[in-house]
CSV table of C-alpha atoms in Angstrom, one decimal:
chain,number,residue,atom,x,y,z
N,409,MET,CA,106.5,50.7,113.5
N,410,SER,CA,110.2,51.1,112.7
N,411,ASP,CA,112.2,54.2,113.5
N,412,TRP,CA,112.3,55.0,109.8
N,413,ASP,CA,108.6,54.7,109.5
N,414,SER,CA,107.9,56.9,112.5
N,415,ARG,CA,110.4,59.5,111.1
N,416,LYS,CA,108.6,59.5,107.7
N,417,LYS,CA,105.3,59.9,109.4
N,418,GLU,CA,106.6,62.8,111.5
N,419,GLU,CA,108.0,64.4,108.3
N,420,ARG,CA,104.6,64.2,106.6
N,421,LYS,CA,103.0,65.8,109.5
N,422,ILE,CA,105.4,68.7,109.6
N,423,LYS,CA,105.2,69.2,105.8
N,424,SER,CA,101.4,69.2,106.0
N,425,TYR,CA,101.5,71.9,108.7
N,426,ILE,CA,103.8,74.0,106.6
N,427,SER,CA,101.8,73.6,103.4
N,428,ALA,CA,98.4,74.3,105.0
N,429,ASN,CA,96.7,77.5,104.0
N,430,PRO,CA,97.4,79.3,106.3
N,431,PRO,CA,100.3,77.4,107.8
N,432,ASN,CA,99.4,75.8,111.1
N,433,VAL,CA,102.0,77.6,113.2
N,434,GLN,CA,100.8,76.2,116.5
N,435,LYS,CA,101.1,72.6,115.4
N,436,LEU,CA,104.5,73.4,113.9
N,437,LYS,CA,105.7,74.9,117.2
N,438,GLU,CA,104.5,71.8,119.1
N,439,ARG,CA,106.3,69.5,116.6
N,440,VAL,CA,109.5,71.5,116.4
N,441,TRP,CA,110.1,71.3,120.1
N,442,MET,CA,109.2,67.7,120.6
N,443,GLU,CA,111.9,65.1,120.8
N,444,ASN,CA,112.7,64.0,117.2
N,445,GLY,CA,110.4,66.8,116.0
N,446,LEU,CA,112.7,68.1,113.3
N,447,LEU,CA,114.1,65.4,111.2
N,448,SER,CA,117.4,67.0,110.3
N,449,THR,CA,119.3,70.3,110.4
N,450,ARG,CA,118.1,70.9,106.8
N,451,GLU,CA,114.8,72.2,108.3
N,452,ASP,CA,115.2,75.8,109.5
N,453,PRO,CA,113.3,76.3,112.7
N,454,ASP,CA,113.4,80.1,112.3
N,455,GLN,CA,111.8,79.9,108.9
N,456,ILE,CA,109.1,77.5,110.1
N,457,LEU,CA,108.3,79.5,113.2
N,458,THR,CA,108.0,82.8,111.3
N,459,CYS,CA,105.3,81.7,108.8
N,460,PRO,CA,103.2,84.7,107.9
N,461,ASN,CA,99.9,85.1,109.6
N,462,TYR,CA,96.8,86.5,108.0
N,463,GLU,CA,97.8,90.1,108.8
N,464,GLU,CA,101.1,89.7,107.0
N,465,ALA,CA,99.9,87.5,104.1
N,466,ILE,CA,96.9,89.6,103.0
N,467,ARG,CA,97.2,93.3,102.3
N,468,ASP,CA,93.6,94.1,103.1
N,469,TYR,CA,93.3,92.0,106.2
N,470,SER,CA,92.4,94.9,108.5
N,471,GLN,CA,89.4,95.9,106.4
N,472,ILE,CA,88.4,92.2,106.0
N,473,ASN,CA,88.5,91.9,109.8
N,474,VAL,CA,86.3,95.0,110.3
N,475,ASP,CA,83.7,93.8,107.8
N,476,ILE,CA,83.7,90.3,109.3
N,477,LEU,CA,82.9,91.7,112.8
N,478,ARG,CA,79.7,93.0,111.3
N,479,SER,CA,78.7,89.8,109.6
N,480,PHE,CA,76.0,87.2,110.4
N,481,VAL,CA,73.8,89.7,112.2
N,482,HIS,CA,71.1,90.2,109.5
N,483,PHE,CA,69.8,86.7,109.1
N,484,ASP,CA,66.8,85.0,110.8
N,485,GLY,CA,68.8,82.7,113.1
N,486,TYR,CA,71.2,85.4,114.5
N,487,LYS,CA,69.5,85.7,117.9
N,488,LYS,CA,69.5,82.0,118.4
N,489,ILE,CA,73.2,81.3,117.9
N,490,THR,CA,75.7,81.3,120.8
N,491,PRO,CA,78.7,83.7,120.7
N,492,GLU,CA,81.0,80.7,120.2
N,493,LEU,CA,79.1,79.5,117.2
N,494,LEU,CA,79.0,83.1,115.8
N,495,GLN,CA,82.8,83.2,116.2
N,496,SER,CA,83.1,79.9,114.4
N,497,TYR,CA,81.0,81.2,111.5
N,498,ARG,CA,83.1,84.3,111.3
N,499,ASN,CA,86.3,82.2,111.3
N,500,ASP,CA,84.9,80.2,108.4
N,501,LEU,CA,84.1,83.4,106.6
N,502,THR,CA,87.6,84.7,107.2
N,503,ARG,CA,89.2,81.4,106.0
N,504,VAL,CA,87.3,81.5,102.7
N,505,ILE,CA,88.0,85.2,101.9
N,506,VAL,CA,91.7,85.0,102.9
N,507,ALA,CA,92.2,81.8,100.9
N,508,LEU,CA,90.7,83.3,97.8
N,509,LEU,CA,92.8,86.5,98.1
N,510,HIS,CA,95.9,84.5,99.0
N,511,GLU,CA,95.5,82.3,96.0
N,512,ASP,CA,95.3,85.1,93.5
N,513,ARG,CA,97.4,88.0,94.7
N,514,SER,CA,96.2,90.3,91.9
N,515,LEU,CA,92.8,90.6,93.5
N,516,TYR,CA,92.0,93.3,96.0
N,517,TYR,CA,89.3,93.0,98.6
N,518,TYR,CA,86.3,95.4,98.5
N,519,GLN,CA,83.6,96.1,101.0
N,520,GLY,CA,80.7,93.9,100.1
N,521,PHE,CA,82.7,90.9,99.1
N,522,HIS,CA,82.3,89.4,102.5
N,523,ASP,CA,78.5,89.8,102.1
N,524,ILE,CA,78.6,87.5,99.0
N,525,VAL,CA,80.7,84.9,100.8
N,526,GLU,CA,78.5,85.2,103.9
N,527,PHE,CA,75.4,84.5,101.9
N,528,LEU,CA,76.9,81.5,100.2
N,529,LEU,CA,78.1,80.1,103.6
N,530,LEU,CA,74.5,80.5,104.9
N,531,PHE,CA,73.1,79.0,101.7
N,532,SER,CA,75.4,76.0,101.8
N,533,HIS,CA,74.8,75.4,105.5
N,534,PHE,CA,78.4,76.4,106.3
N,535,ASP,CA,80.1,74.0,103.8
N,536,VAL,CA,83.4,75.9,103.6
N,537,HIS,CA,84.8,73.8,100.7
N,538,TRP,CA,81.7,74.3,98.6
N,539,THR,CA,81.6,78.0,99.3
N,540,TYR,CA,85.3,78.4,98.5
N,541,THR,CA,84.9,76.5,95.2
N,542,PHE,CA,81.8,78.4,94.2
N,543,MET,CA,83.4,81.8,95.1
N,544,LYS,CA,86.5,80.9,93.2
N,545,SER,CA,84.5,80.4,90.1
N,546,LEU,CA,82.3,83.4,90.7
N,547,THR,CA,85.3,85.6,91.3
N,548,ARG,CA,87.1,84.5,88.2
N,549,ALA,CA,84.0,84.8,86.0
N,550,TYR,CA,82.2,87.9,87.3
N,551,LEU,CA,83.8,89.7,90.2
N,552,ARG,CA,87.4,90.0,89.0
N,553,ASP,CA,86.8,93.5,87.4
N,554,TYR,CA,85.7,94.8,90.8
N,555,MET,CA,88.7,93.5,92.6
N,556,GLN,CA,91.5,95.3,90.8
N,557,SER,CA,93.8,97.9,92.3
N,558,ASN,CA,91.9,100.7,90.5
N,559,PHE,CA,88.3,101.4,89.4
N,560,ASP,CA,88.9,101.6,85.6
N,561,GLU,CA,86.6,98.7,84.7
N,562,VAL,CA,84.0,99.7,87.3
N,563,GLU,CA,84.0,103.3,85.8
N,564,LYS,CA,83.3,101.9,82.4
N,565,LEU,CA,80.3,100.1,83.7
N,566,LEU,CA,79.1,103.1,85.6
N,567,GLN,CA,79.3,105.2,82.5
N,568,CYS,CA,76.6,102.9,81.0
N,569,LEU,CA,74.2,103.5,83.9
N,570,PHE,CA,72.5,106.7,82.8
N,571,PRO,CA,72.2,105.8,79.1
N,572,LEU,CA,70.6,102.5,80.1
N,573,LEU,CA,68.3,104.2,82.6
N,574,SER,CA,67.3,106.8,80.1
N,575,LEU,CA,66.2,103.9,77.8
N,576,ARG,CA,64.5,101.7,80.4
N,577,ALA,CA,63.3,104.2,83.0
N,578,PRO,CA,63.7,107.7,81.8
N,579,GLU,CA,61.6,109.1,84.6
N,580,LEU,CA,64.4,108.1,87.1
N,581,VAL,CA,67.2,110.0,85.4
N,582,PRO,CA,66.3,113.6,86.4
N,583,ILE,CA,65.6,112.4,90.0
N,584,LEU,CA,69.0,110.7,90.3
N,585,GLN,CA,70.9,113.5,88.6
N,586,ILE,CA,69.4,116.1,91.0
N,587,ALA,CA,69.3,114.1,94.3
N,588,VAL,CA,72.4,112.0,94.2
N,589,HIS,CA,76.0,112.6,93.3
N,590,THR,CA,76.7,109.5,91.3
N,591,PRO,CA,79.8,107.4,92.2
N,592,LEU,CA,81.0,108.3,88.8
N,593,HIS,CA,82.0,111.7,90.1
N,594,SER,CA,84.4,110.2,92.6
N,595,PHE,CA,86.4,108.6,89.9
N,596,ARG,CA,87.2,111.9,88.1
């Protein structure tokens, strides 16, 4: 392999680490400090080494992390999996959620979103690519209204709750009105 070919190969590696979602900072650090790691002074090592991590890239990362720590404990095989495998499952869950939110910055995370992704990971036998693709379609088609910065669209749906219940199950309406403060009250 000629020197030119090896430089091109190295350049492709570095660019793939930069363009990964999230950027592979560890591999970048290894490549940057290797002999011939950077191909020219056009590459800015400070910019490469300060790629944003999950916490910086996703505004709701702390809530996502809290929810993920409670994931994969309510399915049949939970007691049989090792802590390492559980961590691997949680990493996959994090990757899918963060990738979805990173791709569409207009979406906001809500508690319960991780449950949907978790179910699909279990259903697909931890096929991350399938789960990501399915969730991307599901989010665009059905969940987008619930992932906005405010609850305007959700409130519209909740306002339909009691009229629909009164038509379908009128005996439930007085029980719900007396026993429970509906989520609708928290929006006003």
